[in-house]
Coordinates of C-alpha atoms and ligand atoms in Angstrom, one line a residue:
M1 CA 133.0 20.2 47.5
A2 CA 136.4 20.8 47.7
R3 CA 138.9 20.1 44.4
Y4 CA 141.6 17.7 45.1
I5 CA 145.1 17.6 43.7
F6 CA 147.0 14.6 44.1
V7 CA 150.9 14.8 43.5
T8 CA 152.8 11.7 42.9
G9 CA 156.6 11.1 42.2
G10 CA 158.5 9.2 39.6
V11 CA 161.9 8.1 38.8
V12 CA 163.6 8.8 41.8
S13 CA 162.6 9.9 45.3
S14 CA 163.7 13.2 46.9
L15 CA 162.6 15.3 44.0
G16 CA 161.0 17.6 46.2
K17 CA 157.3 16.9 46.0
G18 CA 156.9 18.4 49.6
L19 CA 158.3 21.5 48.2
T20 CA 156.3 21.5 45.2
S21 CA 152.8 20.7 47.1
A22 CA 153.7 23.6 49.5
S23 CA 154.5 26.2 46.7
L24 CA 151.2 25.5 45.1
A25 CA 149.5 25.6 48.2
Y26 CA 151.0 29.2 48.9
L27 CA 150.1 30.3 45.5
L28 CA 146.4 29.1 45.7
K29 CA 146.1 30.7 49.0
S30 CA 147.8 33.9 47.9
Q31 CA 144.9 34.3 45.2
G32 CA 142.2 34.0 47.7
Y33 CA 141.6 30.2 48.1
K34 CA 141.3 28.1 51.1
V35 CA 143.8 25.4 50.9
R36 CA 144.9 22.2 53.0
V37 CA 147.8 20.1 52.3
R38 CA 148.3 16.6 53.2
K39 CA 150.7 13.8 53.1
M40 CA 150.2 9.7 52.5
D41 CA 153.1 7.9 53.9
P42 CA 153.5 4.3 52.6
Y43 CA 155.6 2.8 55.0
L44 CA 154.3 0.4 57.7
N45 CA 155.2 2.6 61.1
V46 CA 152.1 4.0 62.3
D47 CA 153.6 7.0 62.3
P48 CA 157.4 8.2 62.3
G49 CA 157.6 9.0 66.1
T50 CA 159.6 5.9 66.4
M51 CA 161.9 6.3 63.7
S52 CA 165.3 7.3 63.8
P53 CA 166.1 10.7 62.2
F54 CA 168.8 8.7 60.2
Q55 CA 166.1 6.9 58.4
H56 CA 163.3 9.5 58.2
G57 CA 164.8 12.9 58.8
E58 CA 163.1 15.1 61.4
V59 CA 159.7 14.2 63.1
F60 CA 157.4 16.9 62.5
V61 CA 154.9 17.6 65.5
T62 CA 151.9 19.4 64.9
D63 CA 149.9 21.7 67.4
D64 CA 147.3 18.7 68.2
G65 CA 150.3 16.6 69.1
A66 CA 150.8 14.3 66.0
E67 CA 154.1 13.0 65.2
T68 CA 154.1 13.5 61.5
D69 CA 156.4 13.6 58.4
L70 CA 158.9 16.6 57.7
D71 CA 157.0 17.5 54.7
L72 CA 154.1 19.0 57.0
G73 CA 156.8 21.5 58.0
H74 CA 157.3 22.8 54.7
Y75 CA 153.5 23.2 54.1
E76 CA 153.3 25.1 57.4
R77 CA 156.2 27.2 56.7
F78 CA 154.9 28.1 53.2
T79 CA 151.3 28.6 53.8
N80 CA 151.2 29.7 57.4
I81 CA 148.4 27.2 58.0
S82 CA 148.9 24.8 61.1
A83 CA 148.6 21.2 60.0
K84 CA 146.5 18.8 62.0
K85 CA 146.7 15.1 62.8
S86 CA 144.2 14.5 60.2
D87 CA 146.7 15.6 57.7
N88 CA 149.3 12.7 57.9
I89 CA 148.4 8.9 57.1
T90 CA 150.7 5.9 56.9
T91 CA 149.9 2.6 55.9
G92 CA 151.0 1.3 59.6
K93 CA 148.2 3.5 60.5
I94 CA 145.6 2.6 58.0
Y95 CA 146.3 -1.2 58.7
S96 CA 146.2 -0.8 62.4
D97 CA 142.7 1.1 62.3
I98 CA 141.4 -1.8 59.8
I99 CA 142.7 -4.6 62.3
L100 CA 141.0 -3.2 65.3
K101 CA 137.9 -2.7 63.6
E102 CA 137.9 -6.4 62.2
R103 CA 138.7 -7.4 65.9
K104 CA 135.6 -6.1 67.0
G105 CA 133.7 -7.5 64.3
K106 CA 132.7 -4.4 62.6
Y107 CA 133.2 -5.9 58.9
L108 CA 129.8 -8.1 59.7
G109 CA 131.7 -11.2 58.5
K110 CA 133.1 -10.0 55.4
T111 CA 136.7 -11.0 54.1
V112 CA 138.7 -7.9 54.8
Q113 CA 140.7 -6.8 51.6
V114 CA 143.0 -4.1 50.2
I115 CA 140.4 -3.3 47.6
P116 CA 137.8 -2.2 49.0
H117 CA 138.8 -2.1 52.6
V118 CA 142.5 -0.3 52.6
T119 CA 141.2 1.7 49.7
D120 CA 138.4 2.9 51.2
R121 CA 140.1 3.9 54.4
I122 CA 142.7 6.0 52.3
K123 CA 139.6 7.7 50.3
E124 CA 138.1 8.5 54.1
F125 CA 141.5 10.1 54.9
I126 CA 141.5 12.2 51.8
S127 CA 138.3 13.7 52.4
G128 CA 138.1 13.6 56.2
D129 CA 138.1 16.4 58.6
I130 CA 137.6 19.1 55.4
V131 CA 135.2 22.2 56.0
N132 CA 135.1 24.5 53.8
E133 CA 138.6 24.3 51.4
D134 CA 138.7 25.1 48.0
F135 CA 141.7 22.8 47.6
V136 CA 143.2 19.8 49.1
I137 CA 146.6 18.8 47.9
C138 CA 147.5 15.5 48.9
E139 CA 151.2 14.3 48.2
I140 CA 151.7 10.6 48.1
G141 CA 154.9 9.4 49.5
G142 CA 157.6 7.5 47.7
T143 CA 158.2 6.7 44.0
V144 CA 155.5 5.3 41.5
G145 CA 156.1 1.8 41.2
D146 CA 156.9 0.8 44.6
I147 CA 155.0 -2.2 45.6
E148 CA 154.1 -0.2 49.0
S149 CA 152.4 2.9 47.3
L150 CA 150.3 0.8 45.4
P151 CA 147.2 0.9 47.4
F152 CA 147.5 4.8 47.4
I153 CA 147.9 5.1 43.9
E154 CA 144.7 2.7 43.6
A155 CA 142.8 4.9 46.1
I156 CA 143.6 8.1 44.2
R157 CA 142.4 6.3 41.1
Q158 CA 139.2 5.4 42.4
F159 CA 138.5 8.8 44.2
S160 CA 139.0 10.7 40.9
N161 CA 136.2 8.1 39.3
D162 CA 134.0 8.6 42.4
H163 CA 134.3 12.5 42.2
G164 CA 134.9 13.1 38.8
K165 CA 137.8 14.9 36.7
N166 CA 136.5 18.3 37.6
K167 CA 137.0 17.6 41.0
T168 CA 140.4 15.9 40.7
L169 CA 143.6 16.7 39.4
F170 CA 146.8 14.5 39.0
I171 CA 150.3 15.8 39.1
H172 CA 153.3 14.1 38.5
L173 CA 156.7 15.1 39.4
T174 CA 159.7 13.2 37.8
L175 CA 163.4 13.5 37.0
V176 CA 164.6 14.7 33.7
P177 CA 168.3 14.3 34.0
F178 CA 171.0 16.1 31.9
L179 CA 174.0 14.0 30.5
K180 CA 176.9 16.1 30.7
S181 CA 179.2 13.7 28.4
S182 CA 176.6 14.0 25.7
D183 CA 175.4 17.3 26.4
E184 CA 171.7 16.2 26.4
I185 CA 168.2 16.4 28.4
K186 CA 166.8 13.0 28.6
T187 CA 163.3 12.4 28.6
K188 CA 162.8 8.9 28.7
P189 CA 162.8 8.2 32.4
T190 CA 159.9 10.5 32.5
Q191 CA 158.3 8.9 29.7
H192 CA 158.7 5.5 31.6
S193 CA 157.5 6.7 34.8
V194 CA 154.4 8.2 33.1
K195 CA 154.0 4.8 31.4
E196 CA 154.0 3.3 34.8
L197 CA 151.5 5.4 36.2
R198 CA 149.0 5.0 33.3
G199 CA 149.6 1.3 34.0
L200 CA 148.2 2.0 37.2
G201 CA 145.0 3.7 35.8
I202 CA 146.4 7.3 36.3
Q203 CA 146.8 9.7 33.7
P204 CA 148.6 12.7 34.8
D205 CA 147.0 16.0 33.9
I206 CA 150.1 18.1 34.6
V207 CA 153.8 16.6 34.7
I208 CA 156.6 18.8 36.6
C209 CA 160.0 18.1 35.2
R210 CA 162.9 18.6 37.9
S211 CA 165.9 19.4 36.1
Q212 CA 169.4 20.8 36.4
K213 CA 168.9 22.9 33.3
S214 CA 166.3 24.6 31.5
I215 CA 164.2 22.1 28.9
P216 CA 164.2 23.0 25.8
I217 CA 160.8 23.2 23.7
D218 CA 161.6 20.0 21.5
Q219 CA 162.2 17.8 24.8
R220 CA 159.1 19.5 26.1
K221 CA 156.8 18.7 23.1
K222 CA 158.4 15.1 23.5
I223 CA 157.2 14.8 27.0
S224 CA 154.1 16.1 26.0
L225 CA 153.5 13.7 23.0
F226 CA 154.9 10.6 24.9
C227 CA 153.2 11.2 28.2
N228 CA 149.8 12.5 26.7
V229 CA 150.0 15.8 28.6
A230 CA 149.1 19.0 26.8
I231 CA 152.5 21.1 26.3
E232 CA 151.6 24.0 28.4
N233 CA 150.9 21.5 31.2
V234 CA 154.7 20.0 31.0
I235 CA 156.1 22.3 33.7
E236 CA 159.7 22.5 34.5
T237 CA 161.2 23.0 37.8
V238 CA 165.0 24.0 37.6
D239 CA 167.1 24.0 40.9
V240 CA 166.3 27.1 42.9
R241 CA 169.0 29.2 44.9
T242 CA 167.0 28.9 47.8
I243 CA 163.7 26.8 48.6
Y244 CA 162.2 30.2 49.4
E245 CA 162.4 31.1 45.6
A246 CA 160.3 28.0 44.9
P247 CA 156.7 29.8 45.0
I248 CA 158.1 32.4 42.6
S249 CA 159.8 29.9 40.2
F250 CA 156.5 27.7 40.1
Y251 CA 154.6 31.3 39.4
K252 CA 156.9 32.1 36.5
E253 CA 156.2 28.3 35.0
K254 CA 152.3 29.0 35.5
L255 CA 151.7 25.9 37.7
D256 CA 149.0 27.8 39.5
K257 CA 147.7 29.2 36.4
Q258 CA 147.3 25.7 34.8
V259 CA 145.6 24.3 37.9
L260 CA 143.1 27.1 38.0
K261 CA 142.4 26.7 34.2
Y262 CA 142.1 23.0 34.6
F263 CA 139.4 23.5 37.3
N264 CA 138.0 26.4 35.0
I265 CA 138.0 29.0 37.8
K266 CA 139.8 32.4 37.8
A267 CA 142.2 33.8 40.8
K268 CA 140.3 35.9 43.1
K269 CA 143.0 38.0 43.9
R270 CA 146.4 38.8 42.5
V271 CA 149.2 36.5 43.8
N272 CA 151.5 38.2 45.9
L273 CA 155.1 37.1 45.6
L274 CA 156.8 40.1 47.3
P275 CA 157.7 38.4 50.4
W276 CA 159.4 35.3 48.7
K277 CA 161.3 38.1 46.3
K278 CA 162.0 39.9 49.9
I279 CA 163.4 36.7 51.3
T280 CA 165.5 35.5 48.4
K281 CA 166.9 38.7 47.9
T282 CA 168.1 38.9 51.5
I283 CA 169.3 35.2 51.7
L284 CA 171.6 35.8 48.5
N285 CA 172.6 39.0 49.4
K286 CA 176.3 39.2 51.1
R287 CA 175.8 39.7 54.7
K288 CA 177.5 39.5 57.8
I289 CA 178.0 35.9 58.7
I290 CA 177.4 34.6 62.3
N291 CA 178.6 31.0 63.1
I292 CA 176.2 28.9 65.0
A293 CA 177.2 25.6 66.6
I294 CA 174.5 23.0 66.4
I295 CA 175.5 20.0 68.5
G296 CA 173.8 16.9 68.1
K297 CA 173.8 13.2 67.1
Y298 CA 172.3 13.5 63.8
V299 CA 174.2 16.3 62.4
N300 CA 175.4 14.5 59.3
L301 CA 171.8 14.0 58.0
K302 CA 170.7 17.1 56.3
D303 CA 167.2 16.6 57.2
A304 CA 167.2 15.5 60.9
Y305 CA 167.0 19.1 62.1
K306 CA 164.8 20.5 59.3
S307 CA 162.8 22.7 61.2
L308 CA 165.6 23.9 63.3
D309 CA 167.8 24.6 60.5
E310 CA 164.8 26.6 58.9
A311 CA 164.2 28.5 62.1
L312 CA 167.9 29.7 62.4
I313 CA 167.6 30.9 58.9
H314 CA 164.7 32.9 59.8
G315 CA 166.3 34.3 63.1
G316 CA 169.2 35.6 60.5
L317 CA 166.5 37.0 58.2
K318 CA 165.1 39.0 60.9
N319 CA 168.8 40.3 61.8
N320 CA 169.9 40.8 58.3
V321 CA 172.7 38.4 59.0
K322 CA 173.4 34.9 57.4
V323 CA 173.7 32.1 59.8
N324 CA 176.2 30.0 58.9
L325 CA 175.3 26.3 60.7
I326 CA 178.3 24.6 62.0
R327 CA 177.3 21.0 62.7
I328 CA 179.2 19.2 65.2
E329 CA 178.8 15.3 66.2
S330 CA 178.4 15.4 69.9
D331 CA 180.1 11.9 70.6
N332 CA 183.1 13.5 68.8
L333 CA 183.4 16.6 71.5
Q334 CA 186.0 15.9 74.3
A335 CA 185.8 18.1 77.1
N336 CA 189.4 19.1 76.1
Q337 CA 188.8 20.2 72.4
V338 CA 185.5 22.0 73.4
K339 CA 187.3 25.4 73.5
K340 CA 189.2 24.8 70.4
I341 CA 186.4 23.1 68.5
L342 CA 184.0 26.1 69.5
R343 CA 186.4 29.0 69.4
N344 CA 184.9 30.8 66.0
V345 CA 181.3 30.3 67.0
S346 CA 178.8 33.1 68.1
G347 CA 176.4 31.1 69.5
I348 CA 175.9 27.3 70.7
L349 CA 172.5 25.4 70.1
I350 CA 171.8 21.8 71.7
P351 CA 168.9 20.5 69.7
G352 CA 166.3 17.6 70.9
G353 CA 167.4 14.6 71.3
F354 CA 167.3 10.8 72.8
G355 CA 169.5 8.3 74.5
K356 CA 172.8 8.3 76.1
R357 CA 175.4 8.7 73.0
G358 CA 176.9 11.9 72.8
T359 CA 175.5 13.4 76.0
E360 CA 178.7 14.2 77.7
G361 CA 180.0 15.9 74.5
K362 CA 176.9 18.3 74.9
I363 CA 177.5 18.9 78.7
S364 CA 180.6 20.0 78.0
A365 CA 179.8 22.3 75.5
I366 CA 177.0 23.8 77.9
N367 CA 179.5 24.2 80.3
Y368 CA 182.0 26.3 77.9
A369 CA 178.8 28.3 76.9
R370 CA 177.8 29.0 80.4
K371 CA 181.3 30.0 81.5
Y372 CA 182.5 32.0 78.6
K373 CA 178.9 33.8 78.2
I374 CA 178.2 32.5 74.9
P375 CA 174.5 32.9 73.8
F376 CA 173.1 29.5 74.1
L377 CA 169.9 27.7 73.3
G378 CA 168.9 24.3 74.7
I379 CA 166.0 22.9 73.2
C380 CA 164.2 19.8 74.9
F381 CA 166.9 17.4 75.4
G382 CA 169.2 20.3 75.2
M383 CA 167.4 22.2 77.9
Q384 CA 167.8 19.0 80.1
M385 CA 171.6 18.6 79.6
A386 CA 171.8 22.3 80.7
I387 CA 170.0 21.3 84.0
I388 CA 172.4 18.5 84.5
E389 CA 175.4 20.4 83.6
F390 CA 174.4 23.2 86.3
A391 CA 173.7 20.4 88.9
R392 CA 177.0 19.0 88.5
N393 CA 179.2 22.0 88.4
V394 CA 177.4 24.4 90.2
L395 CA 175.1 22.7 92.7
K396 CA 178.0 20.1 93.0
I397 CA 175.4 17.0 92.7
K398 CA 178.1 15.0 91.1
K399 CA 175.8 12.0 90.2
A400 CA 173.1 14.4 88.7
G401 CA 171.6 13.2 85.5
S402 CA 168.3 12.0 83.9
S403 CA 166.4 8.7 84.4
E404 CA 166.5 8.4 80.6
L405 CA 170.1 7.8 80.4
D406 CA 170.8 6.5 84.1
R407 CA 168.7 4.6 86.3
K408 CA 171.3 5.1 89.1
C409 CA 171.9 8.7 89.0
Y410 CA 170.5 11.6 90.9
P411 CA 167.7 12.5 88.8
V412 CA 167.5 16.0 88.2
I413 CA 165.2 14.9 85.2
G414 CA 162.7 12.2 85.6
L415 CA 160.1 10.4 83.7
L416 CA 156.9 12.0 83.6
N417 CA 154.0 9.8 84.8
E418 CA 151.1 11.6 84.6
W419 CA 150.5 15.5 83.5
N420 CA 147.8 18.1 82.7
K421 CA 146.4 19.3 79.7
N422 CA 143.7 21.7 79.6
G423 CA 142.5 20.3 82.8
K424 CA 142.4 16.6 81.9
L425 CA 145.0 14.2 83.8
I426 CA 147.1 12.1 81.1
K427 CA 149.0 9.1 82.2
G428 CA 152.6 8.6 80.4
T429 CA 154.4 5.3 79.8
D430 CA 157.5 4.1 78.8
V431 CA 156.2 0.8 77.8
N432 CA 154.5 1.6 74.5
L433 CA 157.2 4.0 72.8
G434 CA 154.8 5.1 70.1
G435 CA 153.0 8.3 70.5
T436 CA 152.8 7.9 74.1
M437 CA 155.0 11.3 74.9
R438 CA 154.1 14.6 76.0
L439 CA 153.1 15.9 72.6
G440 CA 151.7 18.9 70.9
L441 CA 150.7 22.4 72.3
Y442 CA 151.2 23.1 76.1
E443 CA 150.8 26.4 77.7
A444 CA 153.7 28.0 80.0
K445 CA 153.4 30.9 82.2
L446 CA 156.1 33.3 81.9
R447 CA 157.7 35.0 84.8
H448 CA 157.5 38.7 85.3
N449 CA 160.7 40.8 83.8
S450 CA 162.7 37.6 82.8
L451 CA 164.5 37.5 79.6
I452 CA 162.0 35.1 78.2
Q453 CA 159.0 37.4 78.9
K454 CA 161.1 40.4 77.3
I455 CA 161.7 38.1 74.3
Y456 CA 158.0 37.1 73.9
K457 CA 156.4 40.4 75.2
T458 CA 153.6 38.2 76.7
K459 CA 152.5 36.7 80.0
S460 CA 151.8 33.2 78.6
I461 CA 152.9 31.2 75.5
N462 CA 151.9 28.0 73.7
E463 CA 154.4 25.6 72.2
R464 CA 154.9 22.3 70.8
H465 CA 156.1 19.7 73.0
R466 CA 157.7 16.0 72.2
H467 CA 159.2 14.5 75.3
R468 CA 158.9 11.7 77.8
Y469 CA 161.1 13.0 80.8
E470 CA 160.6 16.4 82.6
V471 CA 163.2 18.4 85.1
N472 CA 162.4 18.2 88.6
I473 CA 160.4 21.1 90.0
N474 CA 161.3 20.2 93.5
L475 CA 164.9 21.6 92.7
K476 CA 163.4 24.6 91.7
D477 CA 164.6 26.8 94.6
K478 CA 168.1 25.0 94.9
F479 CA 168.5 26.0 91.1
E480 CA 167.3 29.7 91.6
S481 CA 169.5 30.2 94.7
K482 CA 172.5 29.8 92.5
G483 CA 171.0 32.0 89.4
M484 CA 169.6 29.4 87.2
I485 CA 165.9 30.6 87.1
F486 CA 163.1 28.6 86.1
S487 CA 161.2 31.2 84.3
G488 CA 158.6 29.4 82.2
I489 CA 156.2 26.8 84.2
S490 CA 153.1 24.9 83.4
P491 CA 150.2 26.3 84.6
D492 CA 149.6 23.8 87.3
G493 CA 153.1 24.8 88.7
K494 CA 154.5 21.4 88.1
L495 CA 156.2 21.3 85.0
P496 CA 159.7 23.4 84.4
E497 CA 159.0 24.9 80.7
I498 CA 162.0 27.2 80.5
I499 CA 165.1 28.0 82.3
E500 CA 167.6 31.0 81.9
L501 CA 170.9 32.4 83.7
N502 CA 170.8 35.5 85.8
N503 CA 174.3 36.2 85.4
H504 CA 174.7 35.3 81.5
P505 CA 173.8 37.6 78.6
W506 CA 171.7 34.9 76.9
F507 CA 171.4 31.2 77.8
I508 CA 168.1 29.8 77.5
G509 CA 166.6 26.5 77.7
V510 CA 163.1 25.4 76.5
Q511 CA 161.3 22.0 77.0
F512 CA 159.4 22.5 73.6
H513 CA 160.4 23.0 70.1
P514 CA 160.0 26.6 69.2
E515 CA 161.5 25.8 65.7
F516 CA 158.0 24.0 64.6
K517 CA 156.4 27.2 64.8
S518 CA 158.8 29.4 63.0
R519 CA 157.8 30.7 59.6
P520 CA 159.7 32.4 57.1
L521 CA 157.5 35.1 56.6
S522 CA 157.2 35.4 60.7
P523 CA 160.4 34.2 62.3
H524 CA 160.0 33.2 65.7
P525 CA 161.0 35.4 68.5
L526 CA 163.2 32.8 70.4
F527 CA 165.2 32.5 67.4
S528 CA 165.5 36.0 66.2
S529 CA 166.6 37.4 69.6
F530 CA 169.4 34.2 69.9
I531 CA 170.7 35.2 66.7
K532 CA 170.5 39.0 67.8
A533 CA 172.6 37.9 70.8
A534 CA 175.0 35.8 68.8
K535 CA 175.4 39.1 66.6
V536 CA 176.7 41.1 69.4
Y537 CA 178.8 38.5 70.8
Ligands
LIG601 N1 164.8 12.5 75.4 C1 164.2 13.6 76.0 C2 162.7 13.3 76.8 O1 162.2 12.5 76.1 C3 164.2 14.9 75.2 C4 163.3 14.6 74.1 C5 163.5 15.6 72.9 O2 164.5 16.4 72.9 N2 162.5 15.8 72.2 O3 162.2 14.0 77.6

């Protein structure tokens, strides 16, 4: 049986449970173990797919088409293991499964209750779809003490009771604040948080203390004493200079060693921290700076384009440049100011998006990138906007638009009603918004001798999708006669996947989200090539 590690958080949210779980996963994997990382989210949405990025940050999409929490992106980037649908669950999903089952009479007349029915369903999630993993790391979203997370805490308590302490380990991550006025490190919030957790029946085995400063031995002893945790299992995590330094920092603090010791097992191989050391060094080195503009609707929220920001950094790593992201709110981008605002950028990126607000600003920026031959990458909505810009200004279809934004336009982008997935016909809908888009991995065939084929160096690719609308393939010849090439198309020839411009050094639009597959240890070719083009611009 796999060993289960549960990661809870206390005191405040956003302490970096995701990064902690991802770093631990890397350390264990690097020592020869098979690892899986999962996330349980206590909110009532069935998945984050319908949530605004303002609420929840980016929606991360898996190969198998699940719309998940952005922490799954961290897990993938650190472990290089593709997450699956079965790695993320929410309270909403649990309840919807239970209610469906109840309506079918599957509970055989019983009263359906939080304990045992909800907790059983959570336990099913925790150990479901596990093959031969040595470790399953389960992160519990939210903060201990929240009403919403109670069933999850109860379920992991039961899980440990069912399977024994030798198969389960509890890690609690808390904040240890530093008070400047009194020049003191305070352990009380941690004590209270652990007390809360113990009140719910869980004694943490390891306490990880997030702190601005290194925690002196006296305070560590205090945490050990009051929280009933062995002193060597009080582990500090001091703010790192780049997130890619986190595995190094946790290794120095012996987190992995303590975990292995707890389970009474030894590392199968020596941990390899070299890649992270190399990345950290490159990131911190003073290098040439390349300005890339990201023009979108959610630019003020740091996590709204998490994977994208990371993918651009990876592209910079590959080219030994530092990518400076200039976030521009598309709503504020007036056509007559575009030139001034984008004067100092070497590349323009329009990310995925939904809805009308800010679209004209995006279209103006694309127009500028096309005319002034600035490297341009349009992702999903960004590609759709590039199609509209070209249709309006080159093909002179003045009313060109997307049926998502304007029902009366000339729809160069239209609602997708049905499409093919591995030979199976899938029906789309815009009635139910959750989970009904073209989601997950789809193949695209690349045109011979196109820029995109030179970048990927292959004839066909598989990338992750998340959209409801599609470029109208019937306009292909019209676009191509004026120099916009449909250089990637779905295998059935019906869905344009990639566009590029003939008389432009680097202008590419992709209907998918390449950022989800970029990893620091293997930067995505599209981002590497984009940054390379920006470097010479
Ligand atoms: N709103 C567009 C669509 O649904 C694009 C979505 C996206 O950018 N992810 O097709």
